[in-house]
């Protein structure tokens, strides 16, 4: 009886989950060559970086996180959302392929790529039934009528309700969505059908159990150097999403990725939006093994790498 309160406290610290919090931990790097098959390979050249997110930590884990400078404790803002990280990764590889091949074609006419925008995929939503839907019309307006993502975003911003036509399980359906607290609470991304490309590559990224779009920039760089058969004198790492028109976007877990990459790469690309936080973490490294470089676009990263080509 005397020790019962102590026992209960220990049990509470070890077992009771805090559902609205998450811990981000350093992870590891992935050699992009492991996910792409071609007659040649660029092993040990380009590395994406991933972190580990731990949801619903216990009180003891929360305390330990506060004592560890390499981890981050944050509110789980997506707790009420449904997210398909593997679909997001598939879109990332689509955009990487488009960027790499179109840029390579500028220097080699034998490189070709045929692709077509098929609609907008739902990658994040509060309505689970909508996840992975391919939206092809908004209020009866075909998606092709919106020339840019910004034009579509501006259209949706002015609406309180929108009728959607979507492809789900290979069938076209129609339904309506409504704003909640000023938002539709979903994320749409362009979905392309890659009809053909030369040279032909085979991808196996679906088997690595790592999802998300944060490897987009490095994947684009790897594909470009692979098909142009150029080589580098350094190991390149980094993080950053890639859009189909080559813009590098923000990611999560930048502090942990900075710690993860040390002693594994010699150059680390970082998006502009994450640079300040990345620099603060970088300055905490006692002996950084790499140069930290901020980039805003695929083309900018390529221009920077020219100095390291063999």
Tab-separated table of C-alpha atoms in Angstrom:
chain	number	residue	atom	x	y	z
A	1	UNK	CA	0.000	0.000	0.000
A	2	UNK	CA	2.847	2.381	0.863
A	3	UNK	CA	4.520	1.909	-2.524
A	4	UNK	CA	1.290	1.740	-4.553
A	5	UNK	CA	1.343	5.469	-5.573
A	6	UNK	CA	4.927	5.031	-6.774
A	7	UNK	CA	4.022	1.919	-8.767
A	8	UNK	CA	1.044	3.682	-10.331
A	9	UNK	CA	3.199	6.688	-11.238
A	10	UNK	CA	5.783	4.459	-12.922
A	11	UNK	CA	3.070	2.597	-14.822
A	12	UNK	CA	1.528	5.914	-15.914
A	13	UNK	CA	4.920	7.197	-17.170
A	14	UNK	CA	5.603	3.996	-19.098
A	15	UNK	CA	2.192	3.214	-20.549
A	16	UNK	CA	-0.180	6.188	-20.837
A	17	UNK	CA	0.003	7.684	-24.393
A	18	UNK	CA	-0.182	11.401	-25.203
A	19	UNK	CA	-2.163	11.170	-28.441
A	20	UNK	CA	-1.721	14.775	-29.604
A	21	UNK	CA	2.076	14.730	-29.535
A	22	UNK	CA	4.797	13.198	-31.685
A	23	UNK	CA	8.554	12.764	-31.426
A	24	UNK	CA	10.852	13.172	-34.428
A	25	UNK	CA	14.095	11.194	-34.253
A	26	UNK	CA	17.172	11.042	-36.520
A	27	UNK	CA	16.838	8.259	-39.105
A	28	UNK	CA	19.219	7.274	-41.874
A	29	UNK	CA	20.149	7.920	-45.498
A	30	UNK	CA	19.076	5.885	-48.521
A	31	UNK	CA	21.231	5.341	-51.600
A	32	UNK	CA	18.887	6.265	-54.470
A	33	UNK	CA	20.588	3.713	-56.710
A	34	UNK	CA	18.931	0.950	-54.648
A	35	UNK	CA	15.530	2.041	-55.970
A	36	UNK	CA	16.393	2.478	-59.666
A	37	UNK	CA	17.608	-0.214	-62.078
A	38	UNK	CA	19.481	0.666	-65.262
A	39	UNK	CA	22.278	-0.791	-67.373
A	40	UNK	CA	24.623	1.454	-65.405
A	41	UNK	CA	24.490	2.590	-61.802
A	42	UNK	CA	25.632	5.538	-59.680
A	43	UNK	CA	26.108	3.718	-56.409
A	44	UNK	CA	27.285	5.669	-53.390
A	45	UNK	CA	26.650	9.038	-55.054
A	46	UNK	CA	23.186	10.374	-54.164
A	47	UNK	CA	21.446	9.883	-50.831
A	48	UNK	CA	17.988	10.860	-49.642
A	49	UNK	CA	17.497	11.397	-45.906
A	50	UNK	CA	14.654	10.177	-43.729
A	51	UNK	CA	13.701	10.620	-40.087
A	52	UNK	CA	11.552	8.569	-37.740
A	53	UNK	CA	8.266	9.963	-36.395
A	54	UNK	CA	6.998	8.374	-33.205
A	55	UNK	CA	3.326	9.071	-32.444
A	56	UNK	CA	1.566	8.900	-29.081
A	57	UNK	CA	4.648	9.004	-26.825
A	58	UNK	CA	4.510	8.206	-23.114
A	59	UNK	CA	5.379	10.685	-20.369
A	60	UNK	CA	8.817	9.105	-19.901
A	61	UNK	CA	9.509	9.444	-23.632
A	62	UNK	CA	8.413	13.091	-23.524
A	63	UNK	CA	10.860	13.772	-20.704
A	64	UNK	CA	13.731	11.982	-22.457
A	65	UNK	CA	13.029	13.915	-25.655
A	66	UNK	CA	13.379	17.222	-23.825
A	67	UNK	CA	16.857	16.136	-22.708
A	68	UNK	CA	18.028	15.125	-26.197
A	69	UNK	CA	19.026	17.965	-28.537
A	70	UNK	CA	18.850	15.655	-31.552
A	71	UNK	CA	15.103	15.035	-31.230
A	72	UNK	CA	12.061	17.262	-31.545
A	73	UNK	CA	8.780	17.161	-29.638
A	74	UNK	CA	5.825	18.697	-31.459
A	75	UNK	CA	2.062	18.731	-31.663
A	76	UNK	CA	0.670	16.135	-34.050
A	77	UNK	CA	-1.240	18.544	-36.291
A	78	UNK	CA	-2.308	15.759	-38.667
A	79	UNK	CA	-3.932	13.563	-36.021
A	80	UNK	CA	-7.388	14.039	-37.566
A	81	UNK	CA	-6.180	13.583	-41.161
A	82	UNK	CA	-5.615	10.624	-43.449
A	83	UNK	CA	-2.388	10.712	-45.443
A	84	UNK	CA	-0.956	8.353	-48.052
A	85	UNK	CA	2.816	8.796	-47.908
A	86	UNK	CA	3.382	6.146	-50.591
A	87	UNK	CA	1.152	7.955	-53.083
A	88	UNK	CA	3.061	11.131	-52.234
A	89	UNK	CA	6.312	9.278	-52.954
A	90	UNK	CA	4.947	8.038	-56.290
A	91	UNK	CA	4.087	11.614	-57.289
A	92	UNK	CA	7.548	12.717	-56.192
A	93	UNK	CA	9.167	10.182	-58.532
A	94	UNK	CA	6.858	11.323	-61.350
A	95	UNK	CA	8.033	14.905	-60.920
A	96	UNK	CA	11.660	13.780	-60.563
A	97	UNK	CA	11.419	11.852	-63.836
A	98	UNK	CA	9.879	14.821	-65.639
A	99	UNK	CA	12.539	17.257	-64.395
A	100	UNK	CA	15.484	14.958	-65.063
A	101	UNK	CA	14.454	13.894	-68.568
A	102	UNK	CA	13.415	17.328	-69.800
A	103	UNK	CA	16.699	18.812	-68.606
A	104	UNK	CA	18.752	15.929	-70.057
A	105	UNK	CA	16.946	16.288	-73.394
A	106	UNK	CA	18.381	19.799	-73.704
A	107	UNK	CA	21.816	18.187	-74.185
A	108	UNK	CA	20.908	14.852	-75.785
A	109	UNK	CA	18.209	14.446	-78.450
A	110	UNK	CA	18.061	10.697	-77.839
A	111	UNK	CA	16.496	11.323	-74.420
A	112	UNK	CA	12.701	11.430	-74.664
A	113	UNK	CA	9.720	11.629	-72.352
A	114	UNK	CA	5.999	11.493	-73.065
A	115	UNK	CA	3.708	12.398	-70.175
A	116	UNK	CA	0.211	13.702	-69.653
A	117	UNK	CA	-1.507	15.372	-66.709
A	118	UNK	CA	-4.487	13.175	-65.747
A	119	UNK	CA	-5.928	15.159	-62.829
A	120	UNK	CA	-5.251	15.981	-59.192
A	121	UNK	CA	-4.681	13.265	-56.596
A	122	UNK	CA	-5.931	13.573	-53.016
A	123	UNK	CA	-2.928	12.793	-50.813
A	124	UNK	CA	-4.179	14.306	-47.544
A	125	UNK	CA	-7.758	14.605	-46.313
A	126	UNK	CA	-10.045	14.490	-43.282
A	127	UNK	CA	-12.454	12.313	-45.268
A	128	UNK	CA	-10.832	8.883	-45.581
A	129	UNK	CA	-13.066	7.838	-48.495
A	130	UNK	CA	-11.529	10.618	-50.629
A	131	UNK	CA	-7.934	9.476	-50.149
A	132	UNK	CA	-6.287	8.602	-53.509
A	133	UNK	CA	-9.222	9.995	-55.519
A	134	UNK	CA	-8.194	11.476	-58.869
A	135	UNK	CA	-10.084	14.758	-59.287
A	136	UNK	CA	-10.847	15.544	-62.927
A	137	UNK	CA	-13.385	18.406	-62.641
A	138	UNK	CA	-14.329	21.187	-60.224
A	139	UNK	CA	-17.957	22.408	-60.411
A	140	UNK	CA	-18.135	20.838	-63.840
A	141	UNK	CA	-15.000	22.670	-65.021
A	142	UNK	CA	-12.393	20.212	-66.397
A	143	UNK	CA	-9.072	20.335	-64.536
A	144	UNK	CA	-7.372	21.181	-67.844
A	145	UNK	CA	-9.045	24.606	-67.732
A	146	UNK	CA	-6.769	25.581	-64.837
A	147	UNK	CA	-3.428	26.377	-66.427
A	148	UNK	CA	-1.480	26.466	-63.152
A	149	UNK	CA	-1.766	25.128	-59.608
A	150	UNK	CA	-2.072	28.695	-58.392
A	151	UNK	CA	-5.037	29.308	-60.688
A	152	UNK	CA	-6.810	26.265	-59.234
A	153	UNK	CA	-5.922	27.364	-55.703
A	154	UNK	CA	-7.346	30.835	-56.340
A	155	UNK	CA	-10.571	29.301	-57.650
A	156	UNK	CA	-11.020	27.101	-54.590
A	157	UNK	CA	-10.188	29.956	-52.239
A	158	UNK	CA	-13.314	31.837	-53.335
A	159	UNK	CA	-15.646	28.847	-52.880
A	160	UNK	CA	-17.490	27.613	-49.794
A	161	UNK	CA	-18.600	24.416	-51.479
A	162	UNK	CA	-17.334	22.609	-54.584
A	163	UNK	CA	-18.761	19.757	-56.654
A	164	UNK	CA	-16.054	17.290	-57.617
A	165	UNK	CA	-15.863	14.714	-60.378
A	166	UNK	CA	-13.327	12.051	-59.486
A	167	UNK	CA	-11.991	8.667	-60.538
A	168	UNK	CA	-12.244	6.129	-57.708
A	169	UNK	CA	-11.591	2.419	-58.212
A	170	UNK	CA	-11.570	3.013	-62.004
A	171	UNK	CA	-15.076	4.533	-61.942
A	172	UNK	CA	-16.119	8.159	-62.241
A	173	UNK	CA	-18.106	9.486	-59.282
A	174	UNK	CA	-19.473	12.871	-58.246
A	175	UNK	CA	-19.717	14.383	-54.777
A	176	UNK	CA	-19.638	17.700	-52.959
A	177	UNK	CA	-17.201	19.041	-50.369
A	178	UNK	CA	-17.652	21.921	-47.913
A	179	UNK	CA	-15.254	24.276	-46.198
A	180	UNK	CA	-14.728	23.923	-42.452
A	181	UNK	CA	-13.286	26.926	-40.611
A	182	UNK	CA	-12.286	28.402	-43.962
A	183	UNK	CA	-10.597	25.288	-45.378
A	184	UNK	CA	-11.508	22.269	-47.482
A	185	UNK	CA	-9.051	20.232	-45.369
A	186	UNK	CA	-7.422	18.327	-48.209
A	187	UNK	CA	-4.225	18.462	-50.241
A	188	UNK	CA	-4.285	17.990	-54.009
A	189	UNK	CA	-1.244	17.257	-56.169
A	190	UNK	CA	-0.940	16.916	-59.964
A	191	UNK	CA	-0.973	13.301	-61.146
A	192	UNK	CA	0.781	12.488	-64.427
A	193	UNK	CA	0.659	9.420	-66.602
A	194	UNK	CA	4.180	8.673	-67.810
A	195	UNK	CA	3.414	7.186	-71.226
A	196	UNK	CA	6.968	6.456	-72.355
A	197	UNK	CA	10.532	7.476	-71.630
A	198	UNK	CA	13.950	6.715	-73.086
A	199	UNK	CA	16.283	5.477	-71.747
A	200	UNK	CA	14.016	3.079	-69.836
A	201	UNK	CA	14.495	2.762	-66.087
A	202	UNK	CA	12.925	0.333	-63.634
A	203	UNK	CA	11.870	1.550	-60.202
A	204	UNK	CA	11.576	-0.388	-56.952
A	205	UNK	CA	11.025	2.442	-54.457
A	206	UNK	CA	7.621	0.955	-53.603
A	207	UNK	CA	9.396	-1.837	-51.720
A	208	UNK	CA	11.550	0.242	-49.367
A	209	UNK	CA	8.762	0.956	-46.819
A	210	UNK	CA	9.742	4.647	-46.802
A	211	UNK	CA	7.168	7.139	-48.075
A	212	UNK	CA	6.742	10.852	-48.546
A	213	UNK	CA	7.938	13.477	-51.026
A	214	UNK	CA	10.996	14.873	-49.229
A	215	UNK	CA	13.466	12.967	-51.436
A	216	UNK	CA	12.221	14.626	-54.619
A	217	UNK	CA	15.181	16.937	-55.235
A	218	UNK	CA	17.820	14.239	-54.706
A	219	UNK	CA	15.843	11.741	-56.791
A	220	UNK	CA	15.704	14.277	-59.642
A	221	UNK	CA	19.453	14.836	-59.453
A	222	UNK	CA	20.195	11.119	-59.403
A	223	UNK	CA	18.021	10.402	-62.460
A	224	UNK	CA	19.611	13.262	-64.372
A	225	UNK	CA	23.169	12.126	-63.679
A	226	UNK	CA	22.229	8.512	-64.331
A	227	UNK	CA	20.843	9.043	-67.829
A	228	UNK	CA	23.482	11.629	-68.823
A	229	UNK	CA	26.188	9.230	-67.571
A	230	UNK	CA	27.997	12.034	-65.800
A	231	UNK	CA	29.877	11.344	-62.569
A	232	UNK	CA	30.647	13.394	-59.479
A	233	UNK	CA	33.635	13.515	-57.158
A	234	UNK	CA	31.534	13.867	-53.975
A	235	UNK	CA	28.703	12.131	-52.141
A	236	UNK	CA	25.548	14.246	-52.409
A	237	UNK	CA	22.792	14.182	-49.815
A	238	UNK	CA	19.914	16.436	-48.986
A	239	UNK	CA	16.224	16.901	-48.631
A	240	UNK	CA	13.483	18.874	-50.342
A	241	UNK	CA	10.323	18.223	-52.302
A	242	UNK	CA	10.307	18.752	-56.063
A	243	UNK	CA	7.456	20.134	-58.149
A	244	UNK	CA	6.877	19.076	-61.748
A	245	UNK	CA	8.331	22.429	-62.854
A	246	UNK	CA	11.483	22.091	-60.766
A	247	UNK	CA	10.761	24.128	-57.638
A	248	UNK	CA	12.271	22.846	-54.380
A	249	UNK	CA	9.834	22.888	-51.456
A	250	UNK	CA	9.909	22.686	-47.669
A	251	UNK	CA	10.013	19.453	-45.685
A	252	UNK	CA	9.646	18.335	-42.062
A	253	UNK	CA	12.235	17.104	-39.593
A	254	UNK	CA	15.074	19.255	-40.906
A	255	UNK	CA	17.010	19.316	-37.614
A	256	UNK	CA	17.012	15.530	-37.370
A	257	UNK	CA	18.021	15.212	-41.034
A	258	UNK	CA	21.013	17.488	-40.464
A	259	UNK	CA	22.203	15.201	-37.657
A	260	UNK	CA	21.389	12.067	-39.680
A	261	UNK	CA	23.501	13.072	-42.694
A	262	UNK	CA	26.701	13.774	-40.778
A	263	UNK	CA	29.562	11.390	-41.623
A	264	UNK	CA	27.498	9.964	-44.497
A	265	UNK	CA	27.686	12.660	-47.216
A	266	UNK	CA	29.948	15.529	-48.307
A	267	UNK	CA	27.301	17.952	-49.598
A	268	UNK	CA	23.777	18.493	-48.280
A	269	UNK	CA	21.090	20.384	-50.219
A	270	UNK	CA	18.375	22.119	-48.217
A	271	UNK	CA	15.218	24.048	-49.242
A	272	UNK	CA	15.173	27.800	-48.672
A	273	UNK	CA	12.195	27.553	-46.304
A	274	UNK	CA	14.121	25.198	-44.016
A	275	UNK	CA	17.548	26.798	-44.274
A	276	UNK	CA	17.571	28.829	-41.045
A	277	UNK	CA	16.554	25.845	-38.910
A	278	UNK	CA	19.011	23.652	-40.836
A	279	UNK	CA	21.844	26.119	-40.230
A	280	UNK	CA	21.140	26.225	-36.486
A	281	UNK	CA	21.334	22.417	-36.318
A	282	UNK	CA	24.400	22.362	-38.582
A	283	UNK	CA	26.232	24.706	-36.211
A	284	UNK	CA	25.609	22.197	-33.407
A	285	UNK	CA	27.709	19.564	-35.195
A	286	UNK	CA	31.187	19.355	-33.692
A	287	UNK	CA	32.829	18.139	-36.907
A	288	UNK	CA	30.449	18.423	-39.880
A	289	UNK	CA	31.390	16.089	-42.711
A	290	UNK	CA	29.525	18.042	-45.357
A	291	UNK	CA	28.859	21.466	-46.813
A	292	UNK	CA	25.327	22.784	-46.266
A	293	UNK	CA	23.857	24.393	-49.399
A	294	UNK	CA	20.493	26.108	-49.787
A	295	UNK	CA	18.710	25.729	-53.140
A	296	UNK	CA	15.379	26.882	-54.540
A	297	UNK	CA	15.231	24.895	-57.771
A	298	UNK	CA	16.428	21.783	-59.563
A	299	UNK	CA	18.347	23.909	-62.075
A	300	UNK	CA	20.143	25.773	-59.286
A	301	UNK	CA	21.280	22.480	-57.738
A	302	UNK	CA	22.545	21.251	-61.119
A	303	UNK	CA	24.498	24.461	-61.679
A	304	UNK	CA	26.138	24.090	-58.280
A	305	UNK	CA	27.142	20.471	-58.957
A	306	UNK	CA	28.950	21.321	-62.198
A	307	UNK	CA	32.028	22.218	-60.157
A	308	UNK	CA	32.165	18.650	-58.845
A	309	UNK	CA	31.764	16.789	-62.132
A	310	UNK	CA	34.603	14.542	-63.276
